[in-house]
Amino acid sequence: MIKNAFISFQEKKEESRGSVEFQVFSFTNKIRRLTSHLELHRKDYLSQRGLRTILGKRQRLLAYLSKKNRVRYKELINKLNIRELKTR
């Protein structure tokens, strides 16, 4: 299911792989893959560290997108089923 979503997203945005939406999408796929890996291997601390770094990168990109374009941010959050971060 994730792979099909990735292919459809890639077909639409093939020319803009550097866009914030594509980067957040790829980070989300990596996060989901690492999360399923860590469910099996609970003591894999290096993967836990990698997961935390990817989460931080995605969080910074989402914060940037929410400041620049709130509409695109909300669309991306809804498309990827990520809960919205609370802003101050």
GROMACS .gro file of N, CA, C and O in nm:
model
  352
    1MET      N    1   0.083  -0.119   0.000
    1MET     CA    2   0.000   0.000   0.000
    1MET      C    3   0.087   0.126   0.000
    1MET      O    4   0.061   0.218  -0.075
    2ILE      N    5   0.191   0.126   0.081
    2ILE     CA    6   0.280   0.242   0.086
    2ILE      C    7   0.354   0.255  -0.046
    2ILE      O    8   0.373   0.363  -0.098
    3LYS      N    9   0.394   0.141  -0.103
    3LYS     CA   10   0.467   0.145  -0.228
    3LYS      C   11   0.380   0.200  -0.340
    3LYS      O   12   0.426   0.280  -0.422
    4ASN      N   13   0.252   0.161  -0.344
    4ASN     CA   14   0.161   0.215  -0.445
    4ASN      C   15   0.142   0.364  -0.428
    4ASN      O   16   0.136   0.439  -0.526
    5ALA      N   17   0.131   0.410  -0.306
    5ALA     CA   18   0.117   0.553  -0.280
    5ALA      C   19   0.243   0.626  -0.322
    5ALA      O   20   0.237   0.736  -0.377
    6PHE      N   21   0.358   0.564  -0.300
    6PHE     CA   22   0.484   0.626  -0.339
    6PHE      C   23   0.492   0.639  -0.490
    6PHE      O   24   0.533   0.743  -0.541
    7ILE      N   25   0.451   0.536  -0.563
    7ILE     CA   26   0.457   0.541  -0.709
    7ILE      C   27   0.363   0.647  -0.763
    7ILE      O   28   0.399   0.725  -0.851
    8SER      N   29   0.241   0.655  -0.709
    8SER     CA   30   0.148   0.755  -0.757
    8SER      C   31   0.196   0.896  -0.723
    8SER      O   32   0.182   0.988  -0.802
    9PHE      N   33   0.256   0.912  -0.607
    9PHE     CA   34   0.309   1.043  -0.569
    9PHE      C   35   0.428   1.078  -0.657
    9PHE      O   36   0.444   1.191  -0.698
   10GLN      N   37   0.510   0.978  -0.689
   10GLN     CA   38   0.628   1.001  -0.770
   10GLN      C   39   0.589   1.037  -0.913
   10GLN      O   40   0.654   1.120  -0.975
   11GLU      N   41   0.486   0.976  -0.966
   11GLU     CA   42   0.443   1.009  -1.102
   11GLU      C   43   0.395   1.153  -1.112
   11GLU      O   44   0.420   1.220  -1.211
   12LYS      N   45   0.327   1.200  -1.010
   12LYS     CA   46   0.277   1.337  -1.012
   12LYS      C   47   0.389   1.438  -0.996
   12LYS      O   48   0.389   1.543  -1.058
   13LYS      N   49   0.485   1.407  -0.913
   13LYS     CA   50   0.587   1.503  -0.876
   13LYS      C   51   0.726   1.461  -0.923
   13LYS      O   52   0.825   1.487  -0.857
   14GLU      N   53   0.736   1.395  -1.037
   14GLU     CA   54   0.865   1.342  -1.079
   14GLU      C   55   0.968   1.451  -1.102
   14GLU      O   56   1.085   1.435  -1.073
   15GLU      N   57   0.926   1.565  -1.151
   15GLU     CA   58   1.021   1.672  -1.180
   15GLU      C   59   1.061   1.750  -1.056
   15GLU      O   60   1.158   1.824  -1.057
   16SER      N   61   0.989   1.735  -0.946
   16SER     CA   62   1.017   1.816  -0.826
   16SER      C   63   1.051   1.727  -0.707
   16SER      O   64   0.983   1.729  -0.606
   17ARG      N   65   1.157   1.650  -0.720
   17ARG     CA   66   1.198   1.562  -0.609
   17ARG      C   67   1.258   1.639  -0.494
   17ARG      O   68   1.270   1.587  -0.384
   18GLY      N   69   1.297   1.761  -0.517
   18GLY     CA   70   1.353   1.842  -0.410
   18GLY      C   71   1.250   1.922  -0.334
   18GLY      O   72   1.283   1.997  -0.243
   19SER      N   73   1.123   1.907  -0.371
   19SER     CA   74   1.019   1.984  -0.304
   19SER      C   75   1.002   1.936  -0.160
   19SER      O   76   1.036   1.823  -0.124
   20VAL      N   77   0.948   2.023  -0.079
   20VAL     CA   78   0.928   1.991   0.062
   20VAL      C   79   0.832   1.874   0.077
   20VAL      O   80   0.854   1.785   0.160
   21GLU      N   81   0.727   1.871  -0.005
   21GLU     CA   82   0.629   1.762   0.004
   21GLU      C   83   0.693   1.628  -0.024
   21GLU      O   84   0.668   1.529   0.046
   22PHE      N   85   0.777   1.622  -0.127
   22PHE     CA   86   0.840   1.495  -0.161
   22PHE      C   87   0.937   1.451  -0.052
   22PHE      O   88   0.943   1.333  -0.017
   23GLN      N   89   1.011   1.545   0.004
   23GLN     CA   90   1.104   1.511   0.111
   23GLN      C   91   1.030   1.461   0.235
   23GLN      O   92   1.071   1.361   0.296
   24VAL      N   93   0.921   1.526   0.271
   24VAL     CA   94   0.842   1.481   0.387
   24VAL      C   95   0.783   1.344   0.359
   24VAL      O   96   0.781   1.257   0.447
   25PHE      N   97   0.739   1.322   0.235
   25PHE     CA   98   0.684   1.192   0.198
   25PHE      C   99   0.789   1.082   0.210
   25PHE      O  100   0.762   0.974   0.265
   26SER      N  101   0.910   1.107   0.161
   26SER     CA  102   1.014   1.005   0.169
   26SER      C  103   1.057   0.982   0.314
   26SER      O  104   1.083   0.867   0.354
   27PHE      N  105   1.064   1.089   0.395
   27PHE     CA  106   1.096   1.071   0.536
   27PHE      C  107   0.988   0.991   0.607
   27PHE      O  108   1.017   0.907   0.693
   28THR      N  109   0.862   1.013   0.571
   28THR     CA  110   0.752   0.939   0.632
   28THR      C  111   0.763   0.790   0.600
   28THR      O  112   0.741   0.705   0.687
   29ASN      N  113   0.798   0.758   0.475
   29ASN     CA  114   0.816   0.617   0.440
   29ASN      C  115   0.931   0.555   0.518
   29ASN      O  116   0.921   0.441   0.565
   30LYS      N  117   1.040   0.628   0.533
   30LYS     CA  118   1.153   0.576   0.611
   30LYS      C  119   1.114   0.557   0.756
   30LYS      O  120   1.153   0.458   0.820
   31ILE      N  121   1.036   0.650   0.811
   31ILE     CA  122   0.993   0.640   0.950
   31ILE      C  123   0.905   0.517   0.970
   31ILE      O  124   0.922   0.442   1.067
   32ARG      N  125   0.813   0.494   0.879
   32ARG     CA  126   0.725   0.377   0.892
   32ARG      C  127   0.804   0.247   0.879
   32ARG      O  128   0.778   0.150   0.952
   33ARG      N  129   0.903   0.245   0.789
   33ARG     CA  130   0.984   0.125   0.772
   33ARG      C  131   1.070   0.100   0.896
   33ARG      O  132   1.078  -0.014   0.944
   34LEU      N  133   1.131   0.205   0.951
   34LEU     CA  134   1.212   0.188   1.072
   34LEU      C  135   1.127   0.151   1.193
   34LEU      O  136   1.171   0.074   1.278
   35THR      N  137   1.007   0.203   1.200
   35THR     CA  138   0.919   0.171   1.312
   35THR      C  139   0.883   0.022   1.311
   35THR      O  140   0.884  -0.044   1.415
   36SER      N  141   0.852  -0.030   1.192
   36SER     CA  142   0.820  -0.173   1.185
   36SER      C  143   0.943  -0.257   1.215
   36SER      O  144   0.933  -0.364   1.274
   37HIS      N  145   1.061  -0.210   1.177
   37HIS     CA  146   1.185  -0.281   1.208
   37HIS      C  147   1.208  -0.283   1.359
   37HIS      O  148   1.248  -0.386   1.416
   38LEU      N  149   1.183  -0.170   1.425
   38LEU     CA  150   1.209  -0.161   1.569
   38LEU      C  151   1.107  -0.239   1.652
   38LEU      O  152   1.134  -0.269   1.768
   39GLU      N  153   0.991  -0.269   1.594
   39GLU     CA  154   0.897  -0.355   1.666
   39GLU      C  155   0.953  -0.495   1.681
   39GLU      O  156   0.928  -0.562   1.782
   40LEU      N  157   1.032  -0.539   1.584
   40LEU     CA  158   1.093  -0.672   1.592
   40LEU      C  159   1.225  -0.669   1.669
   40LEU      O  160   1.256  -0.762   1.743
   41HIS      N  161   1.302  -0.563   1.652
   41HIS     CA  162   1.435  -0.553   1.711
   41HIS      C  163   1.438  -0.435   1.807
   41HIS      O  164   1.481  -0.325   1.773
   42ARG      N  165   1.392  -0.460   1.928
   42ARG     CA  166   1.374  -0.352   2.024
   42ARG      C  167   1.507  -0.291   2.072
   42ARG      O  168   1.510  -0.176   2.112
   43LYS      N  169   1.614  -0.368   2.071
   43LYS     CA  170   1.740  -0.318   2.125
   43LYS      C  171   1.835  -0.268   2.017
   43LYS      O  172   1.955  -0.254   2.041
   44ASP      N  173   1.784  -0.239   1.901
   44ASP     CA  174   1.866  -0.186   1.793
   44ASP      C  175   1.877  -0.035   1.812
   44ASP      O  176   1.803   0.045   1.758
   45TYR      N  177   1.975   0.004   1.894
   45TYR     CA  178   1.985   0.144   1.935
   45TYR      C  179   2.032   0.234   1.823
   45TYR      O  180   1.997   0.352   1.819
   46LEU      N  181   2.110   0.181   1.730
   46LEU     CA  182   2.154   0.263   1.618
   46LEU      C  183   2.037   0.299   1.527
   46LEU      O  184   2.027   0.413   1.479
   47SER      N  185   1.946   0.205   1.508
   47SER     CA  186   1.827   0.236   1.429
   47SER      C  187   1.736   0.334   1.502
   47SER      O  188   1.671   0.418   1.441
   48GLN      N  189   1.732   0.323   1.636
   48GLN     CA  190   1.653   0.420   1.713
   48GLN      C  191   1.709   0.560   1.696
   48GLN      O  192   1.634   0.657   1.682
   49ARG      N  193   1.842   0.571   1.694
   49ARG     CA  194   1.905   0.701   1.675
   49ARG      C  195   1.874   0.756   1.536
   49ARG      O  196   1.844   0.874   1.519
   50GLY      N  197   1.881   0.668   1.436
   50GLY     CA  198   1.848   0.710   1.300
   50GLY      C  199   1.704   0.755   1.288
   50GLY      O  200   1.674   0.853   1.219
   51LEU      N  201   1.615   0.685   1.356
   51LEU     CA  202   1.474   0.722   1.355
   51LEU      C  203   1.453   0.860   1.417
   51LEU      O  204   1.379   0.943   1.363
   52ARG      N  205   1.522   0.887   1.527
   52ARG     CA  206   1.509   1.018   1.590
   52ARG      C  207   1.561   1.130   1.500
   52ARG      O  208   1.502   1.238   1.494
   53THR      N  209   1.669   1.105   1.428
   53THR     CA  210   1.721   1.209   1.339
   53THR      C  211   1.625   1.235   1.223
   53THR      O  212   1.603   1.350   1.185
   54ILE      N  213   1.567   1.129   1.166
   54ILE     CA  214   1.472   1.146   1.057
   54ILE      C  215   1.347   1.217   1.106
   54ILE      O  216   1.291   1.302   1.036
   55LEU      N  217   1.301   1.183   1.227
   55LEU     CA  218   1.186   1.252   1.284
   55LEU      C  219   1.213   1.401   1.300
   55LEU      O  220   1.126   1.485   1.273
   56GLY      N  221   1.333   1.435   1.344
   56GLY     CA  222   1.369   1.576   1.360
   56GLY      C  223   1.373   1.649   1.228
   56GLY      O  224   1.326   1.763   1.217
   57LYS      N  225   1.428   1.585   1.125
   57LYS     CA  226   1.432   1.647   0.993
   57LYS      C  227   1.292   1.671   0.939
   57LYS      O  228   1.262   1.777   0.884
   58ARG      N  229   1.206   1.569   0.956
   58ARG     CA  230   1.068   1.585   0.907
   58ARG      C  231   0.996   1.694   0.984
   58ARG      O  232   0.922   1.774   0.927
   59GLN      N  233   1.019   1.701   1.113
   59GLN     CA  234   0.955   1.804   1.195
   59GLN      C  235   0.998   1.944   1.152
   59GLN      O  236   0.916   2.035   1.143
   60ARG      N  237   1.126   1.961   1.123
   60ARG     CA  238   1.175   2.092   1.077
   60ARG      C  239   1.117   2.128   0.941
   60ARG      O  240   1.080   2.244   0.918
   61LEU      N  241   1.108   2.030   0.850
   61LEU     CA  242   1.048   2.058   0.719
   61LEU      C  243   0.901   2.094   0.732
   61LEU      O  244   0.853   2.186   0.663
   62LEU      N  245   0.829   2.025   0.820
   62LEU     CA  246   0.687   2.056   0.838
   62LEU      C  247   0.669   2.194   0.902
   62LEU      O  248   0.575   2.267   0.867
   63ALA      N  249   0.758   2.230   0.993
   63ALA     CA  250   0.750   2.363   1.053
   63ALA      C  251   0.775   2.471   0.948
   63ALA      O  252   0.707   2.573   0.944
   64TYR      N  253   0.872   2.446   0.861
   64TYR     CA  254   0.901   2.541   0.753
   64TYR      C  255   0.780   2.555   0.660
   64TYR      O  256   0.740   2.666   0.625
   65LEU      N  257   0.721   2.442   0.623
   65LEU     CA  258   0.608   2.445   0.532
   65LEU      C  259   0.487   2.513   0.596
   65LEU      O  260   0.414   2.587   0.529
   66SER      N  261   0.466   2.492   0.725
   66SER     CA  262   0.351   2.555   0.791
   66SER      C  263   0.368   2.706   0.798
   66SER      O  264   0.270   2.780   0.793
   67LYS      N  265   0.493   2.754   0.809
   67LYS     CA  266   0.516   2.898   0.810
   67LYS      C  267   0.498   2.959   0.671
   67LYS      O  268   0.444   3.067   0.657
   68LYS      N  269   0.545   2.888   0.568
   68LYS     CA  270   0.545   2.943   0.433
   68LYS      C  271   0.408   2.933   0.365
   68LYS      O  272   0.363   3.027   0.301
   69ASN      N  273   0.347   2.815   0.375
   69ASN     CA  274   0.221   2.793   0.304
   69ASN      C  275   0.134   2.699   0.386
   69ASN      O  276   0.151   2.577   0.382
   70ARG      N  277   0.040   2.755   0.458
   70ARG     CA  278  -0.044   2.677   0.550
   70ARG      C  279  -0.135   2.580   0.475
   70ARG      O  280  -0.164   2.471   0.525
   71VAL      N  281  -0.181   2.617   0.356
   71VAL     CA  282  -0.273   2.532   0.280
   71VAL      C  283  -0.202   2.405   0.234
   71VAL      O  284  -0.254   2.293   0.248
   72ARG      N  285  -0.082   2.421   0.177
   72ARG     CA  286  -0.005   2.304   0.134
   72ARG      C  287   0.029   2.215   0.252
   72ARG      O  288   0.030   2.091   0.241
   73TYR      N  289   0.057   2.276   0.366
   73TYR     CA  290   0.088   2.201   0.487
   73TYR      C  291  -0.030   2.114   0.531
   73TYR      O  292  -0.014   1.995   0.557
   74LYS      N  293  -0.148   2.174   0.534
   74LYS     CA  294  -0.267   2.097   0.576
   74LYS      C  295  -0.298   1.984   0.478
   74LYS      O  296  -0.337   1.874   0.518
   75GLU      N  297  -0.282   2.011   0.346
   75GLU     CA  298  -0.305   1.906   0.246
   75GLU      C  299  -0.209   1.790   0.265
   75GLU      O  300  -0.248   1.673   0.256
   76LEU      N  301  -0.083   1.821   0.290
   76LEU     CA  302   0.017   1.717   0.309
   76LEU      C  303  -0.009   1.635   0.434
   76LEU      O  304   0.002   1.512   0.434
   77ILE      N  305  -0.047   1.702   0.542
   77ILE     CA  306  -0.079   1.633   0.667
   77ILE      C  307  -0.195   1.537   0.646
   77ILE      O  308  -0.192   1.422   0.692
   78ASN      N  309  -0.298   1.581   0.575
   78ASN     CA  310  -0.414   1.495   0.551
   78ASN      C  311  -0.381   1.380   0.458
   78ASN      O  312  -0.429   1.268   0.477
   79LYS      N  313  -0.298   1.405   0.357
   79LYS     CA  314  -0.264   1.300   0.260
   79LYS      C  315  -0.181   1.190   0.325
   79LYS      O  316  -0.202   1.071   0.298
   80LEU      N  317  -0.089   1.227   0.413
   80LEU     CA  318   0.001   1.129   0.474
   80LEU      C  319  -0.051   1.074   0.606
   80LEU      O  320   0.015   0.990   0.667
   81ASN      N  321  -0.164   1.122   0.651
   81ASN     CA  322  -0.223   1.080   0.780
   81ASN      C  323  -0.126   1.103   0.896
   81ASN      O  324  -0.105   1.018   0.980
   82ILE      N  325  -0.067   1.221   0.896
   82ILE     CA  326   0.019   1.262   1.006
   82ILE      C  327  -0.062   1.360   1.089
   82ILE      O  328  -0.127   1.448   1.034
   83ARG      N  329  -0.058   1.344   1.218
   83ARG     CA  330  -0.134   1.439   1.299
   83ARG      C  331  -0.066   1.575   1.296
   83ARG      O  332   0.056   1.586   1.284
   84GLU      N  333  -0.147   1.676   1.309
   84GLU     CA  334  -0.096   1.812   1.300
   84GLU      C  335  -0.021   1.848   1.426
   84GLU      O  336  -0.065   1.817   1.538
   85LEU      N  337   0.093   1.913   1.409
   85LEU     CA  338   0.171   1.957   1.523
   85LEU      C  339   0.106   2.081   1.584
   85LEU      O  340   0.054   2.165   1.513
   86LYS      N  341   0.111   2.090   1.715
   86LYS     CA  342   0.054   2.208   1.780
   86LYS      C  343   0.149   2.324   1.766
   86LYS      O  344   0.267   2.315   1.801
   87THR      N  345   0.098   2.434   1.714
   87THR     CA  346   0.181   2.553   1.701
   87THR      C  347   0.150   2.648   1.814
   87THR      O  348   0.037   2.656   1.862
   88ARG      N  349   0.248   2.725   1.853
   88ARG     CA  350   0.231   2.815   1.966
   88ARG      C  351   0.169   2.943   1.924
   88ARG      O  352   0.161   2.994   1.828
   0.00000   0.00000   0.00000
